[in-house]
Coordinates of C-alpha atoms in Angstrom, one line a residue:
Chain A
M1 CA -22.7 16.3 -9.8
K2 CA -23.2 12.6 -10.6
I3 CA -20.8 10.6 -8.4
A4 CA -20.2 6.9 -8.4
V5 CA -18.7 5.1 -5.4
C6 CA -17.4 1.6 -5.8
I7 CA -17.6 -0.5 -2.7
K8 CA -16.5 -4.0 -1.9
Q9 CA -17.8 -6.4 0.6
V10 CA -15.0 -8.1 2.6
V11 CA -14.8 -10.6 5.4
T12 CA -15.0 -8.8 8.8
R13 CA -11.6 -7.6 10.0
D14 CA -11.4 -9.8 13.1
W15 CA -13.1 -12.9 11.7
P16 CA -11.0 -16.0 12.4
L17 CA -10.3 -16.9 8.8
R18 CA -9.0 -20.3 7.8
V19 CA -7.6 -21.6 4.5
A20 CA -10.2 -23.7 2.6
E21 CA -9.6 -27.3 1.8
S22 CA -8.7 -26.4 -1.8
A23 CA -5.8 -24.4 -0.3
T24 CA -6.4 -21.7 -2.9
W25 CA -9.0 -19.6 -1.0
V26 CA -10.4 -19.0 2.4
R27 CA -13.3 -20.7 4.1
D28 CA -15.8 -17.8 4.1
D29 CA -19.1 -19.5 3.7
D30 CA -19.9 -18.9 7.4
A31 CA -18.0 -15.7 7.8
S32 CA -19.5 -12.3 8.6
F33 CA -18.9 -9.5 6.1
E34 CA -18.6 -5.7 6.2
M35 CA -17.9 -2.8 3.9
N36 CA -14.2 -2.6 2.9
E37 CA -12.9 0.2 5.2
P38 CA -11.2 2.4 2.6
D39 CA -14.4 2.2 0.5
A40 CA -16.3 3.5 3.4
Y41 CA -14.1 6.6 3.3
A42 CA -14.8 7.0 -0.4
L43 CA -18.5 6.8 0.2
E44 CA -18.3 9.4 3.0
E45 CA -16.3 11.7 0.6
A46 CA -18.9 11.3 -2.1
L47 CA -21.8 12.1 0.4
R48 CA -19.9 15.3 1.5
L49 CA -19.4 16.4 -2.1
K50 CA -23.0 15.9 -2.9
E51 CA -24.0 17.9 0.2
L52 CA -21.7 20.7 -1.1
L53 CA -22.5 20.6 -4.8
G54 CA -25.8 18.7 -5.2
G55 CA -26.4 15.8 -7.5
E56 CA -26.5 12.2 -6.7
V57 CA -24.4 9.4 -5.3
V58 CA -24.6 6.0 -7.0
V59 CA -23.2 3.0 -5.2
C60 CA -21.6 0.4 -7.5
S61 CA -20.6 -3.0 -6.3
A62 CA -19.5 -6.2 -8.0
G63 CA -19.9 -9.5 -6.2
P64 CA -22.3 -12.4 -5.3
A65 CA -25.8 -11.9 -4.0
R66 CA -24.6 -11.4 -0.4
V67 CA -23.0 -8.0 -1.3
S68 CA -26.5 -6.5 -1.2
Q69 CA -25.8 -6.2 2.6
V70 CA -23.1 -3.5 2.1
I71 CA -25.1 -1.9 -0.7
R72 CA -28.1 -1.4 1.7
E73 CA -25.7 0.0 4.3
A74 CA -24.3 2.5 1.8
L75 CA -27.9 3.5 0.8
A76 CA -28.7 3.9 4.5
R77 CA -25.8 6.2 5.0
G78 CA -27.1 8.5 2.2
A79 CA -26.4 7.1 -1.2
D80 CA -29.3 7.6 -3.7
R81 CA -29.3 4.4 -5.7
A82 CA -27.1 1.4 -6.5
I83 CA -25.9 -0.8 -9.3
H84 CA -25.1 -4.4 -8.3
V85 CA -23.0 -6.3 -10.8
E86 CA -23.8 -9.8 -9.7
G87 CA -21.7 -12.9 -10.2
E88 CA -20.6 -15.7 -7.9
A89 CA -17.0 -15.7 -9.4
L90 CA -16.6 -12.1 -8.5
A91 CA -16.2 -13.0 -4.8
A92 CA -12.6 -14.1 -5.3
A93 CA -11.9 -12.3 -8.5
E94 CA -8.8 -10.3 -9.2
A95 CA -8.8 -6.6 -9.6
D96 CA -8.8 -6.6 -13.4
A97 CA -11.9 -8.8 -13.5
V98 CA -13.7 -6.7 -10.9
A99 CA -12.8 -3.5 -12.8
A100 CA -14.1 -5.1 -16.1
A101 CA -17.4 -6.1 -14.5
L102 CA -17.8 -2.6 -13.0
A103 CA -16.8 -0.8 -16.2
G104 CA -19.4 -2.7 -18.2
A105 CA -22.2 -1.6 -15.9
M106 CA -20.9 2.0 -15.4
E107 CA -20.1 3.0 -19.0
G108 CA -23.5 4.2 -19.9
E109 CA -24.0 6.3 -16.8
S110 CA -21.6 9.1 -17.7
F111 CA -20.5 9.8 -14.1
D112 CA -18.8 13.1 -13.4
L113 CA -16.7 11.6 -10.7
V114 CA -15.9 8.0 -9.7
L115 CA -14.5 7.2 -6.2
T116 CA -13.0 4.0 -4.9
G117 CA -11.1 3.0 -1.8
L118 CA -7.4 2.8 -2.4
Q119 CA -7.3 -1.0 -1.7
S120 CA -9.3 -3.8 -0.3
D121 CA -8.8 -5.6 3.1
D122 CA -8.9 -9.0 1.5
Q123 CA -6.8 -9.4 -1.6
G124 CA -5.3 -6.0 -1.3
F125 CA -4.3 -5.5 -5.0
G126 CA -4.9 -1.8 -4.8
Q127 CA -5.6 -1.8 -8.5
T128 CA -9.3 -1.9 -9.1
G129 CA -9.7 1.9 -9.2
V130 CA -6.8 2.6 -11.5
V131 CA -7.7 -0.2 -13.9
L132 CA -11.3 1.0 -13.9
A133 CA -10.1 4.5 -14.8
E134 CA -8.2 3.0 -17.7
R135 CA -11.2 1.0 -18.8
L136 CA -13.5 4.0 -18.6
G137 CA -11.0 6.3 -20.3
L138 CA -10.9 8.6 -17.3
P139 CA -7.9 10.5 -15.8
H140 CA -7.1 9.4 -12.3
A141 CA -5.2 10.1 -9.2
T142 CA -4.6 7.8 -6.2
I143 CA -4.3 7.9 -2.4
I144 CA -6.3 11.1 -2.1
M145 CA -6.5 13.0 1.1
E146 CA -8.5 16.1 0.0
V147 CA -10.9 16.8 -3.0
D148 CA -11.7 20.3 -4.3
V149 CA -14.1 20.7 -7.2
A150 CA -13.6 23.8 -9.3
D151 CA -16.5 26.3 -9.1
D152 CA -17.4 25.7 -12.8
G153 CA -17.6 22.0 -12.1
G154 CA -15.3 21.2 -14.9
S155 CA -12.1 20.2 -13.1
L156 CA -10.7 18.9 -9.8
R157 CA -7.8 19.7 -7.6
V158 CA -6.9 16.9 -5.2
K159 CA -4.3 16.3 -2.6
R160 CA -2.3 13.1 -3.2
E161 CA -0.4 11.4 -0.3
L162 CA 3.1 10.6 -1.3
E163 CA 5.6 8.6 0.8
S164 CA 7.4 9.8 3.8
G165 CA 5.1 12.6 4.8
W166 CA 5.1 14.3 1.4
F167 CA 1.9 15.5 -0.4
Q168 CA 1.1 16.9 -3.8
W169 CA -1.8 18.8 -5.3
V170 CA -2.8 17.5 -8.7
S171 CA -5.4 19.1 -11.0
M172 CA -7.3 17.3 -13.7
P173 CA -10.4 17.7 -15.9
L174 CA -13.7 16.0 -15.0
P175 CA -14.9 13.3 -15.4
A176 CA -12.2 11.6 -13.4
L177 CA -11.6 8.8 -11.0
L178 CA -10.0 9.0 -7.5
T179 CA -8.8 6.4 -5.1
I180 CA -9.4 7.6 -1.6
Q181 CA -7.1 7.1 1.4
S182 CA -8.5 6.1 4.8
G183 CA -8.6 9.0 7.3
I184 CA -9.6 11.6 4.6
N185 CA -12.7 12.3 6.7
Q186 CA -14.7 11.2 9.7
L187 CA -17.2 8.5 8.8
R188 CA -20.9 8.9 9.5
Y189 CA -23.1 6.0 10.5
A190 CA -26.5 5.1 9.3
T191 CA -29.4 6.6 11.2
L192 CA -32.7 4.8 11.7
R193 CA -34.3 7.3 9.3
G194 CA -31.5 6.4 6.8
I195 CA -32.1 2.7 7.2
M196 CA -35.9 3.1 6.6
A197 CA -35.3 5.4 3.6
A198 CA -32.8 2.9 2.1
K199 CA -35.6 0.3 1.8
R200 CA -37.3 2.4 -0.9
K201 CA -34.1 3.1 -2.9
E202 CA -33.4 1.5 -6.2
I203 CA -30.9 -1.3 -6.6
L204 CA -30.3 -2.2 -10.2
T205 CA -28.9 -5.7 -10.5
V206 CA -27.1 -6.6 -13.7
P207 CA -25.4 -9.9 -14.4
A208 CA -21.6 -9.8 -14.7
Q209 CA -20.4 -10.2 -18.3
S210 CA -17.5 -12.5 -18.7
A211 CA -14.4 -10.5 -19.6
E212 CA -11.0 -11.3 -20.9
T213 CA -8.6 -10.6 -18.1
A214 CA -4.9 -11.5 -17.8
G215 CA -5.2 -13.6 -14.8
Q216 CA -3.3 -14.3 -11.6
R217 CA -3.9 -17.9 -10.3
I218 CA -3.4 -18.6 -6.7
L219 CA -1.6 -21.9 -6.5
E220 CA -1.6 -22.1 -2.7
L221 CA -2.7 -19.9 0.2
Y222 CA -1.0 -20.6 3.5
V223 CA -0.3 -19.2 6.9
P224 CA 3.1 -17.4 6.8
E225 CA 5.9 -19.0 8.8
K226 CA 7.0 -17.0 11.8
S227 CA 10.0 -15.1 10.7
S228 CA 12.0 -15.4 13.9
A229 CA 12.0 -17.2 17.2
T230 CA 11.7 -14.5 19.9
R231 CA 14.2 -14.6 22.7
F232 CA 12.2 -13.6 25.8
I233 CA 14.2 -11.9 28.4
D234 CA 13.0 -12.7 31.9
G235 CA 13.7 -11.2 35.3
S236 CA 12.7 -7.9 37.0
A237 CA 12.5 -4.8 34.9
P238 CA 16.1 -3.6 35.7
E239 CA 17.5 -7.1 35.2
A240 CA 15.7 -7.6 31.9
A241 CA 16.7 -4.1 30.7
R242 CA 20.4 -4.7 31.5
E243 CA 20.4 -8.0 29.7
L244 CA 18.6 -6.5 26.7
V245 CA 21.2 -3.7 26.5
R246 CA 24.0 -6.2 26.7
L247 CA 22.5 -8.4 23.9
L248 CA 21.9 -5.3 21.7
R249 CA 25.5 -4.4 22.1
E250 CA 27.3 -7.7 22.0
E251 CA 25.0 -10.0 20.1
A252 CA 22.9 -7.9 17.7
R253 CA 25.6 -5.1 17.6
V254 CA 23.1 -2.4 16.9
L255 CA 24.2 0.0 19.7
Chain B
M1 CA 15.1 -10.5 -20.1
I2 CA 13.8 -8.8 -17.0
L3 CA 13.0 -5.1 -17.1
V4 CA 13.3 -3.3 -13.8
V5 CA 11.6 0.1 -13.8
A6 CA 13.7 2.4 -11.6
E7 CA 12.2 5.3 -9.7
Q8 CA 13.6 8.8 -9.2
R9 CA 12.4 12.1 -7.9
G10 CA 14.1 15.5 -7.6
G11 CA 17.5 14.2 -8.9
A12 CA 17.7 11.2 -6.5
L13 CA 17.0 7.5 -7.0
N14 CA 14.4 6.0 -4.7
P15 CA 16.5 3.5 -2.7
A16 CA 13.7 0.9 -3.2
T17 CA 15.0 0.7 -6.8
W18 CA 18.2 -1.1 -5.6
E19 CA 16.0 -3.6 -3.7
T20 CA 14.1 -4.4 -6.9
V21 CA 17.3 -4.8 -8.9
A22 CA 18.5 -7.2 -6.2
A23 CA 15.2 -9.2 -6.5
A24 CA 15.7 -9.4 -10.3
Q25 CA 19.4 -10.5 -9.9
Q26 CA 18.2 -13.4 -7.7
T27 CA 16.5 -14.9 -10.8
G28 CA 19.8 -15.2 -12.7
E29 CA 18.2 -13.7 -15.8
S30 CA 19.5 -10.9 -17.9
I31 CA 18.4 -7.5 -16.5
T32 CA 17.7 -4.1 -18.2
V33 CA 16.9 -1.2 -16.0
A34 CA 14.7 1.6 -17.3
L35 CA 14.7 5.1 -15.7
V36 CA 12.0 7.6 -16.8
G37 CA 12.2 11.4 -16.6
A38 CA 13.3 14.6 -18.3
D39 CA 17.0 14.5 -17.5
V40 CA 18.1 11.2 -16.1
Q41 CA 21.6 10.6 -17.6
K42 CA 23.3 11.2 -14.3
L43 CA 21.1 8.8 -12.3
A44 CA 21.2 6.3 -15.2
A45 CA 25.0 6.3 -14.8
E46 CA 24.5 5.7 -11.1
L47 CA 22.3 2.7 -11.9
A48 CA 24.9 1.4 -14.4
A49 CA 27.1 0.5 -11.4
A50 CA 24.8 -2.5 -10.7
E51 CA 25.4 -5.8 -12.3
V52 CA 22.9 -5.5 -15.1
A53 CA 23.1 -5.8 -18.9
E54 CA 21.9 -2.3 -19.8
V55 CA 20.3 0.8 -18.5
L56 CA 17.7 2.6 -20.6
A57 CA 17.4 6.4 -20.1
V58 CA 13.8 7.1 -21.1
E59 CA 13.8 10.9 -21.5
H60 CA 11.3 13.4 -22.6
D61 CA 10.5 16.9 -21.3
A62 CA 6.9 15.8 -20.7
L63 CA 8.0 13.1 -18.2
E64 CA 9.0 15.7 -15.6
P65 CA 7.2 16.0 -13.2
Y66 CA 5.7 12.5 -12.9
T67 CA 2.2 11.9 -14.2
P68 CA 0.4 8.6 -14.6
D69 CA -0.7 9.5 -18.2
G70 CA 2.9 10.4 -19.1
F71 CA 4.5 7.3 -17.6
V72 CA 1.9 4.9 -19.0
A73 CA 2.5 6.4 -22.5
A74 CA 6.3 6.2 -22.2
L75 CA 6.6 2.8 -20.7
A76 CA 4.0 1.3 -23.1
Q77 CA 6.4 2.3 -25.9
V78 CA 9.5 1.0 -24.0
M79 CA 7.8 -2.4 -23.5
E80 CA 6.9 -2.8 -27.1
K81 CA 10.5 -2.3 -28.2
A82 CA 12.3 -4.1 -25.4
C83 CA 10.0 -7.1 -25.3
P84 CA 10.8 -8.2 -21.7
E85 CA 9.5 -11.5 -20.2
L86 CA 9.0 -9.9 -16.8
V87 CA 8.7 -6.3 -15.6
L88 CA 9.5 -5.6 -12.0
F89 CA 8.7 -2.4 -10.0
P90 CA 9.4 -1.3 -6.5
H91 CA 6.0 -1.2 -4.7
T92 CA 6.0 2.5 -4.2
Y93 CA 3.1 5.0 -4.2
Q94 CA 4.2 6.0 -7.7
T95 CA 4.1 2.4 -9.0
R96 CA 0.6 2.0 -7.4
D97 CA -0.5 5.2 -9.2
Y98 CA 0.3 4.1 -12.8
A99 CA 1.5 0.5 -13.1
P100 CA -2.0 -1.0 -12.9
A101 CA -3.1 1.3 -15.8
L102 CA 0.0 0.4 -17.8
A103 CA -0.7 -3.3 -17.3
A104 CA -4.4 -2.9 -18.2
R105 CA -3.6 -0.9 -21.3
L106 CA -1.2 -3.6 -22.5
G107 CA -3.6 -6.4 -21.4
R108 CA -1.0 -7.9 -19.0
V109 CA -1.2 -9.2 -15.5
F110 CA 0.3 -7.2 -12.6
I111 CA 0.9 -9.0 -9.3
P112 CA 1.5 -6.3 -6.7
D113 CA 3.2 -6.1 -3.3
C114 CA 5.2 -9.3 -3.6
I115 CA 7.7 -10.3 -0.9
A116 CA 9.5 -12.9 -3.0
S117 CA 9.5 -14.9 -6.2
K118 CA 10.4 -18.5 -6.6
V119 CA 10.3 -21.4 -9.0
R120 CA 7.5 -23.9 -8.2
D121 CA 7.1 -27.0 -10.4
G122 CA 9.3 -25.3 -13.1
Q123 CA 7.2 -22.1 -13.2
R124 CA 8.1 -18.7 -11.7
V125 CA 5.5 -17.8 -9.0
F126 CA 5.3 -14.7 -6.8
V127 CA 4.6 -14.7 -3.1
R128 CA 2.4 -12.0 -1.8
P129 CA 0.4 -11.3 1.4
M130 CA -3.4 -11.5 1.3
F131 CA -6.1 -10.8 3.9
Q132 CA -4.0 -8.2 5.8
G133 CA -1.0 -10.5 6.0
K134 CA -2.9 -13.4 7.7
F135 CA -2.0 -15.5 4.7
M136 CA 0.6 -15.7 2.0
A137 CA -0.2 -16.8 -1.6
D138 CA 1.9 -18.3 -4.3
V139 CA 0.6 -16.6 -7.4
L140 CA 1.2 -17.8 -10.9
P141 CA 0.8 -15.1 -13.6
Q142 CA -1.4 -16.0 -16.5
G143 CA -1.6 -14.7 -20.0
P144 CA 1.0 -13.4 -22.4
A145 CA 4.4 -12.0 -21.3
P146 CA 5.5 -9.7 -20.1
H147 CA 4.1 -10.3 -16.6
F148 CA 4.3 -7.4 -14.2
A149 CA 5.1 -7.6 -10.5
S150 CA 6.1 -5.2 -7.8
F151 CA 8.2 -5.9 -4.7
Q152 CA 7.3 -4.7 -1.3
I153 CA 9.7 -2.2 0.2
G154 CA 12.2 -4.2 2.4
A155 CA 11.4 -7.5 0.7
C156 CA 15.0 -7.5 -0.6
R157 CA 17.9 -5.7 0.9
A158 CA 19.3 -2.8 -1.2
D159 CA 22.9 -3.8 -0.2
A160 CA 22.2 -7.3 -1.7
C161 CA 22.3 -5.6 -5.1
A162 CA 25.5 -6.9 -6.9
R163 CA 27.8 -4.4 -8.5
G164 CA 29.2 -5.0 -11.9
A165 CA 32.9 -5.3 -12.7
A166 CA 32.5 -2.4 -15.2
P167 CA 29.6 0.0 -15.6
A168 CA 26.7 -1.3 -17.7
P169 CA 26.1 0.6 -21.0
V170 CA 23.5 3.4 -20.8
R171 CA 21.3 3.7 -23.9
E172 CA 18.8 6.4 -24.7
A173 CA 15.3 5.0 -25.4
A174 CA 13.4 7.5 -27.5
V175 CA 9.7 7.9 -26.8
E176 CA 7.1 10.1 -28.3
I177 CA 4.8 11.8 -25.8
D178 CA 2.0 14.2 -26.6
A179 CA 2.3 16.7 -23.7
A180 CA -1.2 18.0 -24.4
A181 CA -2.6 14.4 -23.9
I182 CA -1.4 14.4 -20.3
R183 CA -4.5 15.1 -18.2
Q184 CA -3.0 15.4 -14.7
R185 CA -1.3 18.7 -13.8
P186 CA 0.8 18.1 -10.7
E187 CA 2.1 20.8 -8.4
A188 CA 5.4 20.6 -6.5
P189 CA 5.4 18.1 -3.6
F190 CA 5.4 19.5 -0.1
K191 CA 5.6 18.4 3.5
E192 CA 2.8 19.3 5.8
A193 CA 4.4 18.8 9.1
K194 CA 7.2 21.2 10.0
Q195 CA 9.6 18.5 11.3
A196 CA 8.6 15.9 8.7
V197 CA 11.1 13.1 8.7
D198 CA 11.9 10.3 6.3
L199 CA 11.8 7.3 8.7
T200 CA 13.0 5.0 5.9
Q201 CA 16.5 6.4 6.3
A202 CA 16.6 6.0 10.1
E203 CA 19.1 3.5 11.5
R204 CA 17.3 3.2 14.8
I205 CA 13.6 3.6 15.5
V206 CA 11.6 3.6 18.8
A207 CA 7.9 3.1 18.0
V208 CA 5.1 3.6 20.4
G209 CA 1.5 2.1 20.3
R210 CA -1.7 2.1 22.3
G211 CA 0.1 0.8 25.4
I212 CA 1.3 4.3 26.0
K213 CA -2.3 5.1 27.1
G214 CA -2.2 8.9 26.8
Q215 CA -0.4 11.8 25.1
E216 CA 0.9 12.9 28.4
H217 CA 3.0 9.7 28.6
L218 CA 4.8 10.3 25.2
P219 CA 7.9 11.7 26.8
V220 CA 8.7 8.2 28.1
A221 CA 9.1 7.0 24.5
Q222 CA 10.7 10.3 23.4
D223 CA 13.4 10.0 26.1
L224 CA 14.2 6.5 25.1
A225 CA 14.5 7.5 21.4
K226 CA 16.8 10.3 22.4
A227 CA 19.0 8.0 24.5
L228 CA 19.3 5.6 21.6
D229 CA 19.8 8.3 19.0
A230 CA 16.7 6.9 17.4
E231 CA 13.8 8.4 15.5
L232 CA 10.4 8.3 17.3
A233 CA 7.6 6.6 15.4
A234 CA 4.1 5.2 16.1
S235 CA 1.4 2.8 15.1
R236 CA -1.6 4.2 13.3
P237 CA -4.0 4.7 16.3
I238 CA -1.5 7.1 17.9
C239 CA -1.4 9.3 14.8
D240 CA -5.2 9.1 14.2
S241 CA -5.6 10.4 17.7
G242 CA -3.3 13.3 16.8
W243 CA -0.7 12.5 19.6
L244 CA 2.0 12.3 16.9
P245 CA 1.9 13.7 13.4
M246 CA 0.9 11.3 10.6
D247 CA 4.4 11.3 9.1
R248 CA 5.6 9.4 12.2
Q249 CA 3.3 6.5 11.4
I250 CA 4.8 3.0 10.6
G251 CA 2.7 0.5 8.7
S252 CA 0.7 -0.3 5.6
S253 CA -0.8 3.2 5.5
G254 CA 2.3 4.9 6.8
Q255 CA 6.0 4.4 6.2
T256 CA 7.7 1.0 5.6
V257 CA 11.1 0.9 7.3
A258 CA 14.0 -1.5 7.7
P259 CA 16.3 0.0 10.3
K260 CA 19.1 -1.7 12.1
L261 CA 17.1 -1.5 15.4
Y262 CA 13.4 -1.3 15.9
L263 CA 12.2 -1.0 19.4
A264 CA 8.4 -1.4 19.7
V265 CA 6.9 -0.1 22.9
G266 CA 3.3 -0.9 23.8
I267 CA 2.5 -2.1 20.2
S268 CA 0.5 -5.2 19.9
G269 CA 1.5 -5.7 16.3
A270 CA -1.6 -5.6 14.1
I271 CA -0.6 -6.8 10.7
Q272 CA -1.0 -3.3 9.3
H273 CA 1.8 -2.3 11.5
L274 CA 4.0 -5.5 11.0
V275 CA 4.1 -5.0 7.3
G276 CA 5.8 -1.7 7.8
M277 CA 8.6 -2.8 10.1
K278 CA 9.2 -6.6 9.9
G279 CA 12.1 -5.9 7.6
A280 CA 14.1 -4.4 10.5
R281 CA 17.3 -6.2 11.2
T282 CA 16.8 -6.4 15.0
I283 CA 13.4 -6.1 16.5
V284 CA 12.8 -5.6 20.2
A285 CA 9.3 -5.6 21.6
V286 CA 8.1 -4.5 25.1
N287 CA 4.5 -5.4 25.8
K288 CA 2.5 -6.6 28.7
D289 CA 0.7 -9.2 26.7
A290 CA 2.9 -12.3 26.0
D291 CA 0.6 -13.4 23.2
A292 CA 0.8 -10.1 21.3
P293 CA 1.5 -10.7 17.6
I294 CA 4.5 -8.3 17.8
F295 CA 6.4 -11.1 19.5
E296 CA 6.0 -13.2 16.3
V297 CA 8.4 -11.0 14.5
A298 CA 10.5 -9.8 17.5
D299 CA 14.1 -11.0 18.0
Y300 CA 14.1 -10.0 21.7
G301 CA 11.0 -9.6 23.9
I302 CA 10.4 -8.3 27.3
V303 CA 6.9 -9.1 28.7
G304 CA 6.2 -6.3 31.2
D305 CA 4.8 -2.9 32.0
L306 CA 6.4 -0.4 29.6
F307 CA 6.3 2.3 32.3
E308 CA 8.7 0.1 34.3
V309 CA 10.7 -1.5 31.5
V310 CA 11.5 1.7 29.5
P311 CA 13.0 3.7 32.4
A312 CA 15.0 0.6 33.3
I313 CA 16.4 0.4 29.7
M314 CA 17.3 4.1 30.0
A315 CA 19.1 3.4 33.3
A316 CA 20.9 0.4 31.8
L317 CA 22.1 2.5 28.8
E318 CA 23.4 5.2 31.1
G319 CA 25.0 2.8 33.6
E320 CA 27.2 1.3 30.9
A321 CA 27.9 4.4 29.0

């Protein structure tokens, strides 16, 4: 089974981000970066499927030169080779542009299965996977918590997470694309042996082709206003608790 | 004209639909609501109570149950005939499943997860969180109309949806669907947990976070929930640890709620949690750290040890009952 995993490099979760002077993007030139967490789960799922079914796992990432960091990490965790669609503008690109860049590089590969994380920690569009499926002409399913490949390798049965604790099994023919939900599996980390092996693995770098995309322009990026002024209730625990209950009854009227 | 795509499952409208209609009403534009399924006349009549120009019943046997292929095919045809300037969706899992493909097929922009829209320098822009809610962005859609946008659950209040003086006309919108071209074969939805609960319908919620320290302390929060006639919920780490089932999780990867009362106990308020509950009418936070981000959205805050404060709240409730 030939599996592609699309991963994105994002600013580290707890990095103290600031808005750039342009007020349309963040100051990330000195930031530290990491693999987008949902994509890490997609990678882990791909590695597990390969261990079960054989084949290869190809990491695909669209972004500037710096994304080679997360590509190396994915190779160290066990992916076999990588395709890096390189372009400076991809760092802040919208989902449609990223999907177009990836589709251009992935089209000729004839993957059996394409996995992506369900959304990214930075722009959080949650669209790249679905748009990529549309561009590659593949059936898709989103927010997946379990993947079963049929014995004949011709179809899939996957467990989709719905809202409010509901789930649903969906079958579809292969090739297909799935967006993977965090928590579907337990992540593995790279071993020293994996890190050494990764150095010998192939990374194919291709320049991003400019694509016609619809476009969403960020006019301004800003820190959200605090939505309410908190009323702190002081005093001992019994005093504060009594005052809280009084306020909830008489002021907020929710009890 | 604005087209609002309603959502239904199993004979009931998703309440987020009303929120999206309310968001559309705020623009002052003419609104058409489209409802997609196999037999939606009854729900279309329900939608017609809203102050809208028209309701489209988009019916075809192949549109039940929901599949992304079926909905993309149907709504692409609806768009071509109706020619809206703007298409609005509730930002549900179903919208996330097919709307990006629909927008891509039509070559249109789709701005997801918006919390508001506003006019800026004479142009309609959409406000959406980025970087896990650390920032908000005013986003201007580019390219040809219609532009697509989805509204986060709780961004508008469902009860803000204006009712019309008389029911809006319901019109059937015929679509051609090749059932054999639908590649996904869905099975019936199911709930995994035995006591699965729809927290979005709860009027009061007590939510517990890492501050509870161990599973053995959960009864502290359970008793408070019981005393308040509230549902018990949690932040993601509590569910990842298996202390409570996943369907009790509030936040970006769990449920998004807007109850009358949300009482957060030992929750620091990571943005992934805040996006799921900040729409609550009254938010109470109990946390030992006065700088915890939960206090940024809380109406009432008590800084203190939850193991002292929560029993005191119970006592106060009983004392005045």
